[in-house]
mmCIF file of N, CA, C and O in Angstrom:
data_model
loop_
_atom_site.group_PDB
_atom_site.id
_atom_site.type_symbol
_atom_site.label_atom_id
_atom_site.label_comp_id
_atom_site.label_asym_id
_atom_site.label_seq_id
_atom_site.Cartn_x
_atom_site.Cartn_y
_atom_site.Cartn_z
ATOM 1 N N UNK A 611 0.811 -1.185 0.000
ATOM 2 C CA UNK A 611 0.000 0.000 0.000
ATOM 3 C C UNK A 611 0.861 1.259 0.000
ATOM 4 O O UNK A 611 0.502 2.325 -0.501
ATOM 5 N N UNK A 612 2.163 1.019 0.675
ATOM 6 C CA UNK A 612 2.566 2.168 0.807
ATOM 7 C C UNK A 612 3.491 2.645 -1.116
ATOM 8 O O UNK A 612 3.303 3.653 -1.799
ATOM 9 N N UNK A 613 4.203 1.716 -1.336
ATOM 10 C CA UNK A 613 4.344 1.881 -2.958
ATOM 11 C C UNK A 613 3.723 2.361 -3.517
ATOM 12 O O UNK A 613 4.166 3.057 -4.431
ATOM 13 N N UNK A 614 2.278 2.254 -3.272
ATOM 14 C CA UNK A 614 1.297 2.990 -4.358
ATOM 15 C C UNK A 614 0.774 4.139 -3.756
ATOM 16 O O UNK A 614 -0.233 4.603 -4.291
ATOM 17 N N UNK A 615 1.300 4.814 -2.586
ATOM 18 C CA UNK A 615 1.349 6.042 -2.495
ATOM 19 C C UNK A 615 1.997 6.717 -3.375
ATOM 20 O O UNK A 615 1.700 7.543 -4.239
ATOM 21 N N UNK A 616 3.510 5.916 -2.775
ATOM 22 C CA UNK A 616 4.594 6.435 -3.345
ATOM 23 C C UNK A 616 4.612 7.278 -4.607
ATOM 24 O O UNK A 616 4.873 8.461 -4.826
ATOM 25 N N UNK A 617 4.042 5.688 -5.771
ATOM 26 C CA UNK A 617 3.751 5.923 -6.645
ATOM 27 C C UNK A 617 2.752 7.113 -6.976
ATOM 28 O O UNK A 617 3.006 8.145 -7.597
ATOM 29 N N UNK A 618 1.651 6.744 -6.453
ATOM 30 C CA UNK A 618 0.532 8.081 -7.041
ATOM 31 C C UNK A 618 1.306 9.645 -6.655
ATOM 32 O O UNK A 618 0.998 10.596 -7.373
ATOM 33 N N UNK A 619 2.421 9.897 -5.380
ATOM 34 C CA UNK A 619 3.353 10.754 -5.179
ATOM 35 C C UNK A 619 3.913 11.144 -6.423
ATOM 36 O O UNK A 619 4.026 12.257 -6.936
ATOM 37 N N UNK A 620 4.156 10.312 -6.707
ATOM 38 C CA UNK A 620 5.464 10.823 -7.917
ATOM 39 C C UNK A 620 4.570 10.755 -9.127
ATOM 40 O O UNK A 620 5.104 11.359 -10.057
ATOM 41 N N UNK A 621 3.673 10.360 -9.378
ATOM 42 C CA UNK A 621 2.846 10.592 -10.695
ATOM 43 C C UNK A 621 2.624 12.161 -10.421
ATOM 44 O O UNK A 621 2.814 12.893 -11.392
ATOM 45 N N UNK A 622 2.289 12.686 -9.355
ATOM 46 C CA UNK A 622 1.064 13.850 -8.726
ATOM 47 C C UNK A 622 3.024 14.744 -9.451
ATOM 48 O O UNK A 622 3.163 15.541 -10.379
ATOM 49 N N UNK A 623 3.808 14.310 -8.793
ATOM 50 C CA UNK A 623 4.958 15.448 -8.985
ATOM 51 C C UNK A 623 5.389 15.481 -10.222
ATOM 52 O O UNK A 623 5.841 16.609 -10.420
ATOM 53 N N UNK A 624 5.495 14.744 -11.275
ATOM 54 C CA UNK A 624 5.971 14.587 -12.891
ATOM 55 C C UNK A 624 4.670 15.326 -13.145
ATOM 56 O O UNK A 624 5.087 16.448 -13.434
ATOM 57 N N UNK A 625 3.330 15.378 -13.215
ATOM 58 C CA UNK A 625 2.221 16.275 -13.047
ATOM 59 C C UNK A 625 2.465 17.750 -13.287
ATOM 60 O O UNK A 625 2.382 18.374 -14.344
ATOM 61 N N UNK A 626 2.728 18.095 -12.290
ATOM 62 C CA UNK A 626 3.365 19.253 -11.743
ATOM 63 C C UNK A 626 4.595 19.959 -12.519
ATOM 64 O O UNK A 626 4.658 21.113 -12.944
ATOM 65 N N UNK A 627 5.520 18.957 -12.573
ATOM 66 C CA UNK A 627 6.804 19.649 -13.593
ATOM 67 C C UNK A 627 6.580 19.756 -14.643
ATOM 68 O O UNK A 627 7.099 20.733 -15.183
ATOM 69 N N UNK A 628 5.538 18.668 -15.678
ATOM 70 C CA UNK A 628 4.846 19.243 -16.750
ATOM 71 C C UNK A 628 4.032 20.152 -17.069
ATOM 72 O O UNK A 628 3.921 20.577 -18.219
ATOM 73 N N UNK A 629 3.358 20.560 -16.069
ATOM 74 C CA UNK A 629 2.612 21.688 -16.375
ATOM 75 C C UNK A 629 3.229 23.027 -16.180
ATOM 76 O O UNK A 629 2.990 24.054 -16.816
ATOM 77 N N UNK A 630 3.856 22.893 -15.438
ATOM 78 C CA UNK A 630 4.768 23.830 -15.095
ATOM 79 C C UNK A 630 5.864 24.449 -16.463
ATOM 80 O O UNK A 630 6.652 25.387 -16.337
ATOM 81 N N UNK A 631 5.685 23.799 -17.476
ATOM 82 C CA UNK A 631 6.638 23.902 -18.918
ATOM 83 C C UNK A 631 5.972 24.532 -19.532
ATOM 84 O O UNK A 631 5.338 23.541 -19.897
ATOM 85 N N UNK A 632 5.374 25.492 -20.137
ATOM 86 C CA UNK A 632 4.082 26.230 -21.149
ATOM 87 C C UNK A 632 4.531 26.200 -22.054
ATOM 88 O O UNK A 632 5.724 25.904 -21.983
ATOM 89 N N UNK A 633 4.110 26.399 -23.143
ATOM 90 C CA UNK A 633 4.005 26.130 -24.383
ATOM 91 C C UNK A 633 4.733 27.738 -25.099
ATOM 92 O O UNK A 633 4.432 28.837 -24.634
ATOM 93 N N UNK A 634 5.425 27.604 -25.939
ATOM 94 C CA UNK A 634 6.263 28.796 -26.765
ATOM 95 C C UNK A 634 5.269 28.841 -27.457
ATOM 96 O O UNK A 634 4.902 27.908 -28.171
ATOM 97 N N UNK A 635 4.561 30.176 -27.323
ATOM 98 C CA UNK A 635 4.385 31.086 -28.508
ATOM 99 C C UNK A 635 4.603 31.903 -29.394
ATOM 100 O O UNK A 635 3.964 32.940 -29.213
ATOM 101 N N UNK A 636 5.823 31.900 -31.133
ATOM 102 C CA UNK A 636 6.481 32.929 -30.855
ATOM 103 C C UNK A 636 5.691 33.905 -31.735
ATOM 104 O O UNK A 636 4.653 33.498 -32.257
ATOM 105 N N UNK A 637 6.173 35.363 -31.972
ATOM 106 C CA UNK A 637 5.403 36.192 -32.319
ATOM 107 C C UNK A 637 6.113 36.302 -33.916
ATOM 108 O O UNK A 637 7.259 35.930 -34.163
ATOM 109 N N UNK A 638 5.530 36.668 -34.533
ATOM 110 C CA UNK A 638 5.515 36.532 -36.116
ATOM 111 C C UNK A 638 6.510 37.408 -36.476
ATOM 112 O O UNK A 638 6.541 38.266 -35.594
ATOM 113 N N UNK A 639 7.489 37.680 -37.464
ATOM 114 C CA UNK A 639 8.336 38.604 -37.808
ATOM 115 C C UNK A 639 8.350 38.719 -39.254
ATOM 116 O O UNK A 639 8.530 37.772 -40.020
ATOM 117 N N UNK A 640 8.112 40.159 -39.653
ATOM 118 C CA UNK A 640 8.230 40.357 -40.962
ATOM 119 C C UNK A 640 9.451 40.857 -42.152
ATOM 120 O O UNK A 640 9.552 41.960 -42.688
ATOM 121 N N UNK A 641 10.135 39.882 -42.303
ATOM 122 C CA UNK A 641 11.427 40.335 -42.875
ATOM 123 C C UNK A 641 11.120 40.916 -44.515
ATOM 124 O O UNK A 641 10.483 40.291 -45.363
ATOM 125 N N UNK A 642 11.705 42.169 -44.683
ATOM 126 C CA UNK A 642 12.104 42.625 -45.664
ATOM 127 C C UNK A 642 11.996 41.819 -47.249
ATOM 128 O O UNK A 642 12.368 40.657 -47.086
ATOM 129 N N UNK A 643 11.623 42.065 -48.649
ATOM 130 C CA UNK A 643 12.177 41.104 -49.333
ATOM 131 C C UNK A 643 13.344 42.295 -49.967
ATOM 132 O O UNK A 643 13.233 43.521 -49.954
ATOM 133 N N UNK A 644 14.543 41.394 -50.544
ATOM 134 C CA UNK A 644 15.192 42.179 -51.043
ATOM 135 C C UNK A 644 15.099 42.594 -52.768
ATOM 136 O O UNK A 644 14.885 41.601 -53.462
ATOM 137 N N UNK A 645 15.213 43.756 -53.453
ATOM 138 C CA UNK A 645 14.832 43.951 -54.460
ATOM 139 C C UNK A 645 16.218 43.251 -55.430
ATOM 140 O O UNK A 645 17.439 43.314 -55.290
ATOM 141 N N UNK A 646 15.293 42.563 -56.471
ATOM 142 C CA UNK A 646 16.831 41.907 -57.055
ATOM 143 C C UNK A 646 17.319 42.877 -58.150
ATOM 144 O O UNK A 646 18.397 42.734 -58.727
ATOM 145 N N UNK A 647 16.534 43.776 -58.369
ATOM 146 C CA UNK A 647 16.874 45.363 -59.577
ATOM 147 C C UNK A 647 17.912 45.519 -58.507
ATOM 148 O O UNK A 647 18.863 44.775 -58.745
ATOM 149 N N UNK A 648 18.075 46.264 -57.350
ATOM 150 C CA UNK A 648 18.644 47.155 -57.249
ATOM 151 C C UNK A 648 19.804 46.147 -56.452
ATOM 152 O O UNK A 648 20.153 46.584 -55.355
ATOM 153 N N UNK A 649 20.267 45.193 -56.771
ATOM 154 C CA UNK A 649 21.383 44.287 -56.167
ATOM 155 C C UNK A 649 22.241 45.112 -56.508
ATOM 156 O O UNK A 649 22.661 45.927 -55.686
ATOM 157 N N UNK A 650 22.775 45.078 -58.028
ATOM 158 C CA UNK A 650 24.131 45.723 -57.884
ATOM 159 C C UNK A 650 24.071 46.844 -58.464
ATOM 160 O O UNK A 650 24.804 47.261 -59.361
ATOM 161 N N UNK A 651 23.017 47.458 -57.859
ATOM 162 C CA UNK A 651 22.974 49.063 -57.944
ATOM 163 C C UNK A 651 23.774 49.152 -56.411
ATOM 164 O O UNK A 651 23.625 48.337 -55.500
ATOM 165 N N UNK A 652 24.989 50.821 -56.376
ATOM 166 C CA UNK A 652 25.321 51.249 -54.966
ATOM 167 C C UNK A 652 24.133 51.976 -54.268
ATOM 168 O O UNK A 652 23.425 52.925 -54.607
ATOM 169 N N UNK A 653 24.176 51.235 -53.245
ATOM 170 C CA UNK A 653 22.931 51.873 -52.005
ATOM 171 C C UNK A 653 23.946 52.548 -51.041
ATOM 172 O O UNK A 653 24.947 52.018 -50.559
ATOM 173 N N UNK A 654 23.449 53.958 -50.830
ATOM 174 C CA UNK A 654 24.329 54.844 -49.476
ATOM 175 C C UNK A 654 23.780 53.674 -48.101
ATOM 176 O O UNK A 654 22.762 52.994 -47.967
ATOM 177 N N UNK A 655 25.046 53.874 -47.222
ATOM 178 C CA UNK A 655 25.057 53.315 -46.414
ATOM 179 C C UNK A 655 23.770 54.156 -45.217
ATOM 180 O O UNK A 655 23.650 55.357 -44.973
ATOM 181 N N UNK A 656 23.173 53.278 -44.813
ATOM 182 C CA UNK A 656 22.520 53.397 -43.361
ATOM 183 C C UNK A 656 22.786 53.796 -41.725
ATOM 184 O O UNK A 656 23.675 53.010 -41.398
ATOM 185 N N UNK A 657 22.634 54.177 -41.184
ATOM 186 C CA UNK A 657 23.050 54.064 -39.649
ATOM 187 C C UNK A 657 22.313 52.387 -39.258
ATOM 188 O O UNK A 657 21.472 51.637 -39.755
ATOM 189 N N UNK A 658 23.201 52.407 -38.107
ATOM 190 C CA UNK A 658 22.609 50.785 -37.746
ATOM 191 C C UNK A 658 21.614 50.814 -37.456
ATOM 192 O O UNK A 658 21.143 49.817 -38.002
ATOM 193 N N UNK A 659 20.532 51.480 -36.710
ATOM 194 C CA UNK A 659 19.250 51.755 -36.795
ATOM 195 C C UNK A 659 18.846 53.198 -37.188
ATOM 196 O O UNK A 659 19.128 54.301 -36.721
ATOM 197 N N UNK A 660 17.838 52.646 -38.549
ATOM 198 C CA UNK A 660 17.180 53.696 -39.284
ATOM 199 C C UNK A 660 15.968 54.496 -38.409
ATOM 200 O O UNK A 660 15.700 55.675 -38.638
ATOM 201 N N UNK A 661 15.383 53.822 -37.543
ATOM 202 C CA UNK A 661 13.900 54.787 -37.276
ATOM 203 C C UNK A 661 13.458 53.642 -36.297
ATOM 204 O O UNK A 661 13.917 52.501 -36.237
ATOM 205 N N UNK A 662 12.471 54.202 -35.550
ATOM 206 C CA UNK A 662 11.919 53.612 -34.563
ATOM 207 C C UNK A 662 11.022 52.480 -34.460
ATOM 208 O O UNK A 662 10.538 52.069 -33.405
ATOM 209 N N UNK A 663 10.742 51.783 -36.133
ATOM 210 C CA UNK A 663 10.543 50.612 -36.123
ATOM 211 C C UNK A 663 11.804 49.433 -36.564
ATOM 212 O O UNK A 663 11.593 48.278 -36.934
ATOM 213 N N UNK A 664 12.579 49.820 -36.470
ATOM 214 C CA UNK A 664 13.920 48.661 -35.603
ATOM 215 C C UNK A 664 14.219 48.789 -34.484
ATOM 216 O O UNK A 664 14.452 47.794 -33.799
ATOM 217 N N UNK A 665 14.298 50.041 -33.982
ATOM 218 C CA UNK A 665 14.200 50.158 -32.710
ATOM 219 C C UNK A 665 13.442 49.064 -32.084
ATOM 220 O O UNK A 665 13.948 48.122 -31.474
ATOM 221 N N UNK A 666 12.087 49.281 -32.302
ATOM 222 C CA UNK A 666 10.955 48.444 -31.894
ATOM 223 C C UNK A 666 11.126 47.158 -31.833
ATOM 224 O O UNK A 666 10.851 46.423 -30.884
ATOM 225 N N UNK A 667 11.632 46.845 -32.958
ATOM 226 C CA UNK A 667 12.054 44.787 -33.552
ATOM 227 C C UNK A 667 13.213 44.818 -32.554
ATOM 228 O O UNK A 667 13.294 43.765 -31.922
ATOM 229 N N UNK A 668 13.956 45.560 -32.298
ATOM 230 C CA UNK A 668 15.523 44.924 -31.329
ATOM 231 C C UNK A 668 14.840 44.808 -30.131
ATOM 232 O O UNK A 668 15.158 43.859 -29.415
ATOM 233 N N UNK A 669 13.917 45.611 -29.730
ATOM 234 C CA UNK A 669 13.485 45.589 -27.945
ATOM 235 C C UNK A 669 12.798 44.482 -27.959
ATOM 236 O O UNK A 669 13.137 43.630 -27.138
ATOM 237 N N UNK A 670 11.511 44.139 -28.996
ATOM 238 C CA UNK A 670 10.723 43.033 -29.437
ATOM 239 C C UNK A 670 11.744 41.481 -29.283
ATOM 240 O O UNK A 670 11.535 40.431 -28.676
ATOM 241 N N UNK A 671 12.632 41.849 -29.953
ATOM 242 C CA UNK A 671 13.445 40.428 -30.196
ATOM 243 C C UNK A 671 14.252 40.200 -28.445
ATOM 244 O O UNK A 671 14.424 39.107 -27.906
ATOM 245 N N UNK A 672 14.575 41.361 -27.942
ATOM 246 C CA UNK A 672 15.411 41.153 -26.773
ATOM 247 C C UNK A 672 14.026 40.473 -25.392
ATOM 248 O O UNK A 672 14.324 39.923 -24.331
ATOM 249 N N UNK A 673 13.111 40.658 -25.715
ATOM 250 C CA UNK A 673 12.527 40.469 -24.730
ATOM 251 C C UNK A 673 11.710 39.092 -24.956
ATOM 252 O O UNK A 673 11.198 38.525 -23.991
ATOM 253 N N UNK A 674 11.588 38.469 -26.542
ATOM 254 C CA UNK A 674 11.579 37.096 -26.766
ATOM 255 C C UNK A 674 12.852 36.696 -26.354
ATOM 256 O O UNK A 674 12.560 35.656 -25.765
ATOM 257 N N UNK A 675 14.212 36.821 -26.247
ATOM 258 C CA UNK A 675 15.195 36.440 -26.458
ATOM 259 C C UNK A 675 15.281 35.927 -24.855
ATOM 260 O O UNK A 675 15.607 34.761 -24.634
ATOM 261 N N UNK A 676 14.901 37.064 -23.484
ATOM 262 C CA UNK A 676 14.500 37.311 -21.953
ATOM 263 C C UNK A 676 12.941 35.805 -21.651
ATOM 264 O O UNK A 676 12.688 35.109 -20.667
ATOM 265 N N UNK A 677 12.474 35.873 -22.634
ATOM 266 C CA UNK A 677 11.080 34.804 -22.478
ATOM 267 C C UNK A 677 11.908 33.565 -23.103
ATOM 268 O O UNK A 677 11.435 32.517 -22.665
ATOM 269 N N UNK A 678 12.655 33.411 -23.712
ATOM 270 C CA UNK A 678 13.032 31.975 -24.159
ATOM 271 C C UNK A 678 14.071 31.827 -23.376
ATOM 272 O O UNK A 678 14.721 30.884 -23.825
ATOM 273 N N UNK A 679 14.689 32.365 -22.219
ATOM 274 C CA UNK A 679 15.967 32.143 -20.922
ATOM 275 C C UNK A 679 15.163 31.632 -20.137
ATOM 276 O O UNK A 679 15.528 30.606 -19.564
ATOM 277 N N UNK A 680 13.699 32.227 -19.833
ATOM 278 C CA UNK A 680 13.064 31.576 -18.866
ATOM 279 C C UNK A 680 12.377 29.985 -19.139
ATOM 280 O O UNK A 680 12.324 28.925 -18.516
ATOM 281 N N UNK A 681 11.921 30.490 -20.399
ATOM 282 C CA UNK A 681 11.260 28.811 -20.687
ATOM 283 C C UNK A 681 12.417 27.863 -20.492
ATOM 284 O O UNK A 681 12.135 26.975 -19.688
ATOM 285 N N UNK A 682 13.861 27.774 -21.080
ATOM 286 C CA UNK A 682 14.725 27.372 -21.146
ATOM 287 C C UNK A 682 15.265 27.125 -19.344
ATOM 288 O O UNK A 682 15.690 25.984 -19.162
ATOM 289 N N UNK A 683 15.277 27.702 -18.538
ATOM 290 C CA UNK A 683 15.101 27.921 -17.313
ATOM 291 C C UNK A 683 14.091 26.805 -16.286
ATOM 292 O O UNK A 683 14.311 26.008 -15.375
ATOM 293 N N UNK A 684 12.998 27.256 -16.985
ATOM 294 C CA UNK A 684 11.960 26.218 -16.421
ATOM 295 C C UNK A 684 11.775 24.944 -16.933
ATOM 296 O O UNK A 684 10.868 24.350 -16.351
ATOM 297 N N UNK A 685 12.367 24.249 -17.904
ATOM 298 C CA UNK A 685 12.714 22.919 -18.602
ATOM 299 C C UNK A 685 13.913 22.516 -17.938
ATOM 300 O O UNK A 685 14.052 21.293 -17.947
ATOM 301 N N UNK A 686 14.423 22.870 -17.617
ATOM 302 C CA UNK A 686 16.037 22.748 -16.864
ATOM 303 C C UNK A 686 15.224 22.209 -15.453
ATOM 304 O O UNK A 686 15.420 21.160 -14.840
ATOM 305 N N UNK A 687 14.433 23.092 -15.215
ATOM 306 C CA UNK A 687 13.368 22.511 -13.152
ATOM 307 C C UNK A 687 13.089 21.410 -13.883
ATOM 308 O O UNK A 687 13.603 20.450 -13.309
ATOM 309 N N UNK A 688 12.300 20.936 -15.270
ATOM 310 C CA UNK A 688 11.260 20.035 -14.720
ATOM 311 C C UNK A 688 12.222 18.880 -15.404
ATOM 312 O O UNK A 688 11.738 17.749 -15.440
ATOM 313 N N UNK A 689 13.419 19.052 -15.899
ATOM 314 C CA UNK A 689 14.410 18.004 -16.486
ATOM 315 C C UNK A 689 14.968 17.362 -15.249
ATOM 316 O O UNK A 689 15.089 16.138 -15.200
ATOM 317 N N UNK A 690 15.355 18.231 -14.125
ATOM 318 C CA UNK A 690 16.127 18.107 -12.899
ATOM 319 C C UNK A 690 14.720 17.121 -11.883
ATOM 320 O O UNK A 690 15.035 16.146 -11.201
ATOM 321 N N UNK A 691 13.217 17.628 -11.985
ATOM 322 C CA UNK A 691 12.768 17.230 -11.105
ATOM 323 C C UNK A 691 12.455 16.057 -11.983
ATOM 324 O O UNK A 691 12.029 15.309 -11.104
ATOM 325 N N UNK A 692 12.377 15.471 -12.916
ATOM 326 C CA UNK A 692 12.233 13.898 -13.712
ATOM 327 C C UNK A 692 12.952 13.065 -13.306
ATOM 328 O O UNK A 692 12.690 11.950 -12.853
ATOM 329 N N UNK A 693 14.640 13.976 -13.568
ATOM 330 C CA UNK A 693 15.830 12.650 -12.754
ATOM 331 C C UNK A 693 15.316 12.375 -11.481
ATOM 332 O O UNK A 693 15.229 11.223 -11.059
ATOM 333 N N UNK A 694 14.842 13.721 -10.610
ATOM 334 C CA UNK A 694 14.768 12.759 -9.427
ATOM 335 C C UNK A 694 13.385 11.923 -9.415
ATOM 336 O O UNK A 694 13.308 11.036 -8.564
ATOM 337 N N UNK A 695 12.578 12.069 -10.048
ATOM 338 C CA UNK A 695 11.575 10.890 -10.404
ATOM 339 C C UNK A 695 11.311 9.598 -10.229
ATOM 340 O O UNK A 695 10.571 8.867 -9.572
ATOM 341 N N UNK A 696 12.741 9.518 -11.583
ATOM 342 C CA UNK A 696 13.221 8.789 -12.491
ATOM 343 C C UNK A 696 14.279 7.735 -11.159
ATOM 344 O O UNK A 696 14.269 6.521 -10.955
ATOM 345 N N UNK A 697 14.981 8.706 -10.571
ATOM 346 C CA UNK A 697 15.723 8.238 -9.053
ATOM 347 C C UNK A 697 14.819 7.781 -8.142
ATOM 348 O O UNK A 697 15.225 6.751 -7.603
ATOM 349 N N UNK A 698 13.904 8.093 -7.814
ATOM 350 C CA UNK A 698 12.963 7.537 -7.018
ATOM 351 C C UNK A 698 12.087 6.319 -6.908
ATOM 352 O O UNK A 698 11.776 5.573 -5.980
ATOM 353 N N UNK A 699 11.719 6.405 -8.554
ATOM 354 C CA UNK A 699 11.318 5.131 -9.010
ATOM 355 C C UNK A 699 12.342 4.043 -9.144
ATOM 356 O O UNK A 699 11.783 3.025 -8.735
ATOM 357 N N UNK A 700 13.147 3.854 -9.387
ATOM 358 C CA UNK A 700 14.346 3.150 -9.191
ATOM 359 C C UNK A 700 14.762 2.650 -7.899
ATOM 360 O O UNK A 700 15.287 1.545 -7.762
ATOM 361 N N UNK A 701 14.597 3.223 -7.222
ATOM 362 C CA UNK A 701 14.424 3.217 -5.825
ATOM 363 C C UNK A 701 13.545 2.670 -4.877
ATOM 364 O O UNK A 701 13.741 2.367 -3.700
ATOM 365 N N UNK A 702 12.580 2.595 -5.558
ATOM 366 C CA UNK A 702 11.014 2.101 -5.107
ATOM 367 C C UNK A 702 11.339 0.283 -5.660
ATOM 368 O O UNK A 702 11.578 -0.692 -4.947
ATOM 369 N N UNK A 703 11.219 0.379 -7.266
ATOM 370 C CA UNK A 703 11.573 -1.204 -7.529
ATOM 371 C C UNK A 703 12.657 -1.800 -7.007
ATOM 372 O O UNK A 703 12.598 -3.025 -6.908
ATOM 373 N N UNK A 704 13.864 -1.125 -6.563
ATOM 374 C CA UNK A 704 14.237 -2.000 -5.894
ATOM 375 C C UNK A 704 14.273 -2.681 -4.610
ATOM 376 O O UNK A 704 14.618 -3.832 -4.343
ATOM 377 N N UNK A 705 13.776 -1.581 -3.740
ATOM 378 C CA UNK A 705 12.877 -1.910 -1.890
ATOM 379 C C UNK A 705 11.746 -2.753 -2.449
ATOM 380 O O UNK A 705 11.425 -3.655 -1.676
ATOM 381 N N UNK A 706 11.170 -2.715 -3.392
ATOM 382 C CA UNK A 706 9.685 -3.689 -3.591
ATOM 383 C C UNK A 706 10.380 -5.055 -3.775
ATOM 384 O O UNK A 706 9.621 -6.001 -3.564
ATOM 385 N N UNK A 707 11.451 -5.335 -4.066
ATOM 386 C CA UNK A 707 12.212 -6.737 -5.081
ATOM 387 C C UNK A 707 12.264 -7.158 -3.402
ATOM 388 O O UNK A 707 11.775 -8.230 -3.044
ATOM 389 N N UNK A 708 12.830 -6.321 -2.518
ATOM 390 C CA UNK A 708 13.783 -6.951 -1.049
ATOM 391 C C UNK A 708 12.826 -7.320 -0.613
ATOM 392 O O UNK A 708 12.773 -8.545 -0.506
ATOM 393 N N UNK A 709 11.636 -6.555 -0.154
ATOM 394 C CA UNK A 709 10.429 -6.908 0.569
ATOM 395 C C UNK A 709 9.551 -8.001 -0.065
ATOM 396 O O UNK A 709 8.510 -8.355 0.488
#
């Protein structure tokens, strides 16, 4: 009886570390096409950011970039809390074999 605490324990906690993982949503990005006329035409050079919609895309991208450390972050918890699971259950079959 007590194993199948155990057990329903550690089902209830792998539970938990999975849900705990959410799902990436990422947000759509619209890249440029490039004109193939004006390839090897000379284009004056640019500043590295032209106007306040790159501006916008670098802060946009830095703060997906801040949301995918965390997801990445929180897969790392529920990778760490599996081994010990994964350790536990291992652990369990073999006290069940002695007894």
């Amino acid at each position: 009886m007590q194993i199948g605490k155990n057990l329903l324990a550690l089902c209830g906690l792998f539970a938990v570390a999975v849900s705990t993982t959410g799902a990436q949503s990422p947000t759509p990005i619209s890249v440029p096409v490039a004109n193939a006329n004006a390839a090897g035409a000379a284009q004056p050079s640019k500043p590295a950011i032209a106007n306040e919609d790159d501006e916008a895309t670098i802060k946009m991208l830095q703060e997906m970039k801040a949301a995918n450390r965390e997801i990445l972050r929180k897969q790392d918890a529920a990778l760490a809390a599996l081994a010990e699971l994964e350790k536990a259950a291992e652990q369990i079959r073999i006290l069940s074999k002695r007894g």
